[in-house]
PDB file of C-alpha atoms in Angstrom:
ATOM      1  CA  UNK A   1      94.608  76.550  98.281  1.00  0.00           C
ATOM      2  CA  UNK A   2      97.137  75.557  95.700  1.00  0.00           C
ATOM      3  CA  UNK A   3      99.620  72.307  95.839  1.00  0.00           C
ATOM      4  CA  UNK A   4     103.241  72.402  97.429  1.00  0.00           C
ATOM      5  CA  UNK A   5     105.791  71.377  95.096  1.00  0.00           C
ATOM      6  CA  UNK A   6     108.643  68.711  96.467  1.00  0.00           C
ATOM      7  CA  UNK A   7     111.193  70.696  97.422  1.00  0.00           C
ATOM      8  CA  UNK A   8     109.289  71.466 100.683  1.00  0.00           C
ATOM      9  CA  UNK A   9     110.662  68.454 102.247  1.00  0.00           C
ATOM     10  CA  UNK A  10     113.666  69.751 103.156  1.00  0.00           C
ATOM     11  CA  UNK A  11     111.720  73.217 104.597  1.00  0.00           C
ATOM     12  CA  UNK A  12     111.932  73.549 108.122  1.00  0.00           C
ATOM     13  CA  UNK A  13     109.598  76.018 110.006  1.00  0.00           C
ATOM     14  CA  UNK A  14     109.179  77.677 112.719  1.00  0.00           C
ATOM     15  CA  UNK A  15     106.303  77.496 115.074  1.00  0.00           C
ATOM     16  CA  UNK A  16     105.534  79.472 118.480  1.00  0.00           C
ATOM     17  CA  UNK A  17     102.224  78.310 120.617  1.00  0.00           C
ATOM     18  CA  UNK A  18     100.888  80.503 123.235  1.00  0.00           C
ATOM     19  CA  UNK A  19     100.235  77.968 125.818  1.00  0.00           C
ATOM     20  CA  UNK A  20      99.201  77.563 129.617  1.00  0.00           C
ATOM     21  CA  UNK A  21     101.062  73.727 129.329  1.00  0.00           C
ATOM     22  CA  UNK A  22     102.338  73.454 126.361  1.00  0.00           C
ATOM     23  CA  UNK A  23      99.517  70.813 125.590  1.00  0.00           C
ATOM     24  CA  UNK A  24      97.224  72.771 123.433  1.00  0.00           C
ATOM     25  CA  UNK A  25      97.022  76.780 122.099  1.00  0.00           C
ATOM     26  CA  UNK A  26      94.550  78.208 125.004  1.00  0.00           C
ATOM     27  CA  UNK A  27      96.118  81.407 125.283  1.00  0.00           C
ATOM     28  CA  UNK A  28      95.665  85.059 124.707  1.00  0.00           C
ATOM     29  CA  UNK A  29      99.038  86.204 122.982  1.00  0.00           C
ATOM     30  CA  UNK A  30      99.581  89.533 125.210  1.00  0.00           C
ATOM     31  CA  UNK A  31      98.498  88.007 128.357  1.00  0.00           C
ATOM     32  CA  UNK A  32      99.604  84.270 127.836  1.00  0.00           C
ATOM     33  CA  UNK A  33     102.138  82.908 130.576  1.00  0.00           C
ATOM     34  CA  UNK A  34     104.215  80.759 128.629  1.00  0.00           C
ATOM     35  CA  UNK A  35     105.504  80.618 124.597  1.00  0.00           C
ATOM     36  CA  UNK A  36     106.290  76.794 123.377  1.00  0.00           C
ATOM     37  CA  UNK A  37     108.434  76.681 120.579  1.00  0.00           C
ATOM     38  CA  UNK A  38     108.969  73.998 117.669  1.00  0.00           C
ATOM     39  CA  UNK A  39     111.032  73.647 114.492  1.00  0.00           C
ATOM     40  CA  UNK A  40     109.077  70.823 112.294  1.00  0.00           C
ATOM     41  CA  UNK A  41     109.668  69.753 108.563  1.00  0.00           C
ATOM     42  CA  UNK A  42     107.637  67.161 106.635  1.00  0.00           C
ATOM     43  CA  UNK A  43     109.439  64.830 108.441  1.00  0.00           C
ATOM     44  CA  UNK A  44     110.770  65.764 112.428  1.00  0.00           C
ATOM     45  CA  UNK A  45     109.473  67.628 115.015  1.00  0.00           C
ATOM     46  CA  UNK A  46     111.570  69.041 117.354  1.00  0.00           C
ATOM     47  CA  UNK A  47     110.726  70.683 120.682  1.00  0.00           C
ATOM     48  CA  UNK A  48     112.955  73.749 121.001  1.00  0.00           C
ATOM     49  CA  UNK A  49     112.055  75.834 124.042  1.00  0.00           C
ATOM     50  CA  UNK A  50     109.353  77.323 126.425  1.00  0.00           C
ATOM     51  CA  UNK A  51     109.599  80.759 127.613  1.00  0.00           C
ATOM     52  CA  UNK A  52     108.038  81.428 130.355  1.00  0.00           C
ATOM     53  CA  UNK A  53     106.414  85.114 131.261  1.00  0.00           C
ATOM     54  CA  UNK A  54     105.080  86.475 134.797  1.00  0.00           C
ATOM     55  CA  UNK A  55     101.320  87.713 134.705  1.00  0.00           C
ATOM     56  CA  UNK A  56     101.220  91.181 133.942  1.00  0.00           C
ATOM     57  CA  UNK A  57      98.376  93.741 134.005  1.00  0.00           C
ATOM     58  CA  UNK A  58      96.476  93.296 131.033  1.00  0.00           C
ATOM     59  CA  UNK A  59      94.290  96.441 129.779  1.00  0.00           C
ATOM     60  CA  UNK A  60      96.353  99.577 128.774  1.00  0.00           C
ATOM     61  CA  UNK A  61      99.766  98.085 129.345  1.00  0.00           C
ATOM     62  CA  UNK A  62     101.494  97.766 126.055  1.00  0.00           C
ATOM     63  CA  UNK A  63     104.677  97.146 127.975  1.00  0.00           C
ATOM     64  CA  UNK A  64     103.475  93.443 128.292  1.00  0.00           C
ATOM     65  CA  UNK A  65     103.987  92.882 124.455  1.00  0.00           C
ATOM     66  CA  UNK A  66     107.744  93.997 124.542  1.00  0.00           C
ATOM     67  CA  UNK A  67     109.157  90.663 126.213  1.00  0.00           C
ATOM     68  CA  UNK A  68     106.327  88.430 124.082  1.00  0.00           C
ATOM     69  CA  UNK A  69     107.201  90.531 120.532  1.00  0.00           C
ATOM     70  CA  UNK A  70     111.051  89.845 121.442  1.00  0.00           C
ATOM     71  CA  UNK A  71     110.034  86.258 121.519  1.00  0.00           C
ATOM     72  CA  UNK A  72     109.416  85.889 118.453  1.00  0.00           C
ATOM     73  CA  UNK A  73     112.954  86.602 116.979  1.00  0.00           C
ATOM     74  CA  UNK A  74     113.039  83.855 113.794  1.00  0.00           C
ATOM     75  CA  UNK A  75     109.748  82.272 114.133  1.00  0.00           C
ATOM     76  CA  UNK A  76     107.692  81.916 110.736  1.00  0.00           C
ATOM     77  CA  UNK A  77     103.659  81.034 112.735  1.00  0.00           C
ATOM     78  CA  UNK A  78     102.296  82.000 116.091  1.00  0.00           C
ATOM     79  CA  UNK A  79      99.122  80.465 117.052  1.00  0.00           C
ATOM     80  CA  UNK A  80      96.952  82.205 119.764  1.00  0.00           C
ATOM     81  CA  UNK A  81      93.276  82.135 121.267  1.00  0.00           C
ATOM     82  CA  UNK A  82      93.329  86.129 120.358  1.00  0.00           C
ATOM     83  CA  UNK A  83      95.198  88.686 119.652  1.00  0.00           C
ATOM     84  CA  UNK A  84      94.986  93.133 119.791  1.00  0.00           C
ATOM     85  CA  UNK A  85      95.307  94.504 116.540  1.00  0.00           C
ATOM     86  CA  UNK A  86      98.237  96.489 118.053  1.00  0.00           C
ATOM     87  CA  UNK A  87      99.646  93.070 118.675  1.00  0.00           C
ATOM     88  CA  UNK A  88      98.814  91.837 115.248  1.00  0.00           C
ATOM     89  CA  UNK A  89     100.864  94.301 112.897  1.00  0.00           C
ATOM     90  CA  UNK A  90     103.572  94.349 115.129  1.00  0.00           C
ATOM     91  CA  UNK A  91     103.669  90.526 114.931  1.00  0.00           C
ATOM     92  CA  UNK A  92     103.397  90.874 111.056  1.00  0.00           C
ATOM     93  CA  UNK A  93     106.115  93.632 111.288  1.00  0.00           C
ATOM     94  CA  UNK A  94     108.213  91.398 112.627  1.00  0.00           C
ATOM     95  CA  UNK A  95     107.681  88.493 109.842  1.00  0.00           C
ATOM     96  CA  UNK A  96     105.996  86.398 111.829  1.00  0.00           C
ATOM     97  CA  UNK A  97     102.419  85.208 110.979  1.00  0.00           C
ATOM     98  CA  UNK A  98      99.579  85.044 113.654  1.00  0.00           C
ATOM     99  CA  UNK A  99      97.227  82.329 113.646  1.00  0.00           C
ATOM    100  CA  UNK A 100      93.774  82.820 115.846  1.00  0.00           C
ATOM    101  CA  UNK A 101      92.360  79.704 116.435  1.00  0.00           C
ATOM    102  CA  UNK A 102      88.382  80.132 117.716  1.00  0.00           C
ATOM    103  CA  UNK A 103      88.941  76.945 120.336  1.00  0.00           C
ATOM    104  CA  UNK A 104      91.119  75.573 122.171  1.00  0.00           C
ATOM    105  CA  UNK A 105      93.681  73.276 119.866  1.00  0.00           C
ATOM    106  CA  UNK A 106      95.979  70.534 120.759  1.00  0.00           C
ATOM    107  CA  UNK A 107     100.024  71.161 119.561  1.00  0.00           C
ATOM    108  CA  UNK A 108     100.552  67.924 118.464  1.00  0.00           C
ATOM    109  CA  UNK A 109      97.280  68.315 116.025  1.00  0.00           C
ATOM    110  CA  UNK A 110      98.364  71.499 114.809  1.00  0.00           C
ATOM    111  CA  UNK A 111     101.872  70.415 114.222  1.00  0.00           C
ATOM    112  CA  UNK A 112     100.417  67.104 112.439  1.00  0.00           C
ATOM    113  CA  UNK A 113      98.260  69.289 110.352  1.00  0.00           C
ATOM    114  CA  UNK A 114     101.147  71.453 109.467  1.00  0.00           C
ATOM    115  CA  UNK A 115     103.391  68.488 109.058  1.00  0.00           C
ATOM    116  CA  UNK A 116     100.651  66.702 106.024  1.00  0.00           C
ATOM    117  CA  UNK A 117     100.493  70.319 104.018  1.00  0.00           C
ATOM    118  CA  UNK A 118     104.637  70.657 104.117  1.00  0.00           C
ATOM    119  CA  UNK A 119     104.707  67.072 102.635  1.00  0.00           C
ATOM    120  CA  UNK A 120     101.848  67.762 100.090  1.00  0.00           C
ATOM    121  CA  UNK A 121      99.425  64.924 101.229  1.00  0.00           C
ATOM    122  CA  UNK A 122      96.547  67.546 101.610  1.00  0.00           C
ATOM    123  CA  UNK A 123      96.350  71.237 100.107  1.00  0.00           C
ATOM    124  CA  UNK A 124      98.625  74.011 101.277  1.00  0.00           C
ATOM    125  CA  UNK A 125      96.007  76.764 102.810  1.00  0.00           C
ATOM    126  CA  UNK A 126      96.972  80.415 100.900  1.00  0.00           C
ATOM    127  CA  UNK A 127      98.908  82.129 103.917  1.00  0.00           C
ATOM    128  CA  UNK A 128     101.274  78.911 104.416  1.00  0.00           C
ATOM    129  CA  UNK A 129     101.722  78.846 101.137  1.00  0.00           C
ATOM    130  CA  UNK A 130     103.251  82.200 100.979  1.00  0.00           C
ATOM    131  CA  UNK A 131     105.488  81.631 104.165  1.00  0.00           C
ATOM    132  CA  UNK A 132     106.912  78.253 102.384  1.00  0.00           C
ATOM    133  CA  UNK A 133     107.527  80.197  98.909  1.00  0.00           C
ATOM    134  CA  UNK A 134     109.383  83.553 101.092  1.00  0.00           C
ATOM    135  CA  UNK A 135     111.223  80.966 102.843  1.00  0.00           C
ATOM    136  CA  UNK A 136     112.543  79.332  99.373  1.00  0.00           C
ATOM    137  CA  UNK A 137     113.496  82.308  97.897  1.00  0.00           C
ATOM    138  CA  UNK A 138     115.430  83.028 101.029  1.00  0.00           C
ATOM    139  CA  UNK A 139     116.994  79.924 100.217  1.00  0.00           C
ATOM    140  CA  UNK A 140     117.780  80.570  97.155  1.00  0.00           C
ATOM    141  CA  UNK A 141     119.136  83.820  97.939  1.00  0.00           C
ATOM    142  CA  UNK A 142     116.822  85.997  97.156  1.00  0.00           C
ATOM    143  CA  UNK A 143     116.841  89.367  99.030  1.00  0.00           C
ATOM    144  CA  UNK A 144     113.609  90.070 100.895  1.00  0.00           C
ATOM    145  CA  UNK A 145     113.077  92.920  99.119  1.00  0.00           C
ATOM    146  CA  UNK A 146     113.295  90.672  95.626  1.00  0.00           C
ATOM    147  CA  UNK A 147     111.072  88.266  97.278  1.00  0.00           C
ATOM    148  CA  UNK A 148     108.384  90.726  98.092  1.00  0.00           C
ATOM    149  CA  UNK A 149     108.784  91.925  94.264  1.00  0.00           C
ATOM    150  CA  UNK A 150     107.993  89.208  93.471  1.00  0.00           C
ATOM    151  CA  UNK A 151     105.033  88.353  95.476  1.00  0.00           C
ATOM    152  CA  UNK A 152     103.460  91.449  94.160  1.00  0.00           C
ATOM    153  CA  UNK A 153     103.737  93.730  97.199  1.00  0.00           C
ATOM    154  CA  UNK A 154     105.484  96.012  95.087  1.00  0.00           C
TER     155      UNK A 154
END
């Protein structure tokens, strides 16, 4: 885990939670019935939307992930109970990163959590690390392919 420098606090993200209530992540991404979205920086939190999705058929119908994949249009996290690994790359495809969690997680925990790593009270984990350094050299104007140059993936 390495240490966010200061210009984070003016980094907004993001975030998408696959939720039955919009109280805590407790949903399977291709089969969840509702997506709660937030844009947070080290300081504000700001409830943007929930979009809601009618229960589909679950096994063999890949036509559920179109609507939920078209949900994601300018997130930066999605947190999920699970997740296919069909669902996965397409989700990482689409720039978006998918967080698993093994329980059951409140929002407002997660967000808090988020919230103390953006404002460098506590160690930046690896993977939001690399979403807050992309999203400053998008800032700076840095063309995605420069950016990924520069993260090595060249």
């Amino acid at each position: 885990m390495k240490q966010v420098d200061s210009t984070t606090d003016t980094l907004e993200l993001k975030l998408l939670f696959a939720s039955a209530t919009g109280a805590e992540v407790d949903q399977h991404f291709g089969s969840t019935l509702a997506l709660y979205s937030y844009r947070i920086s080290t300081r504000e939190v700001e409830f943007l939307s929930c979009r809601l999705f009618k229960k589909e058929a679950e096994d063999g119908n890949e036509d559920k992930l179109k609507t939920k994949l078209a949900a994601l249009s300018d997130a930066d996290i999605l947190y999920c109970r699970a997740m296919g690994p069909s669902a996965s790359k397409q989700t990482l495809n689409l720039g978006v990163w998918p967080v698993r969690l093994d329980q059951d997680r409140a929002i407002s925990d997660i967000i808090c959590g988020l919230q103390a790593q953006l404002a460098a009270r506590v160690k930046v984990e690896a993977w939001l690390q690399s979403i807050i350094l992309k999203k400053q050299r998008l800032k700076q104007g840095q063309s995605r392919f420069e950016t990924y140059e520069a993260e090595g993936w060249v």
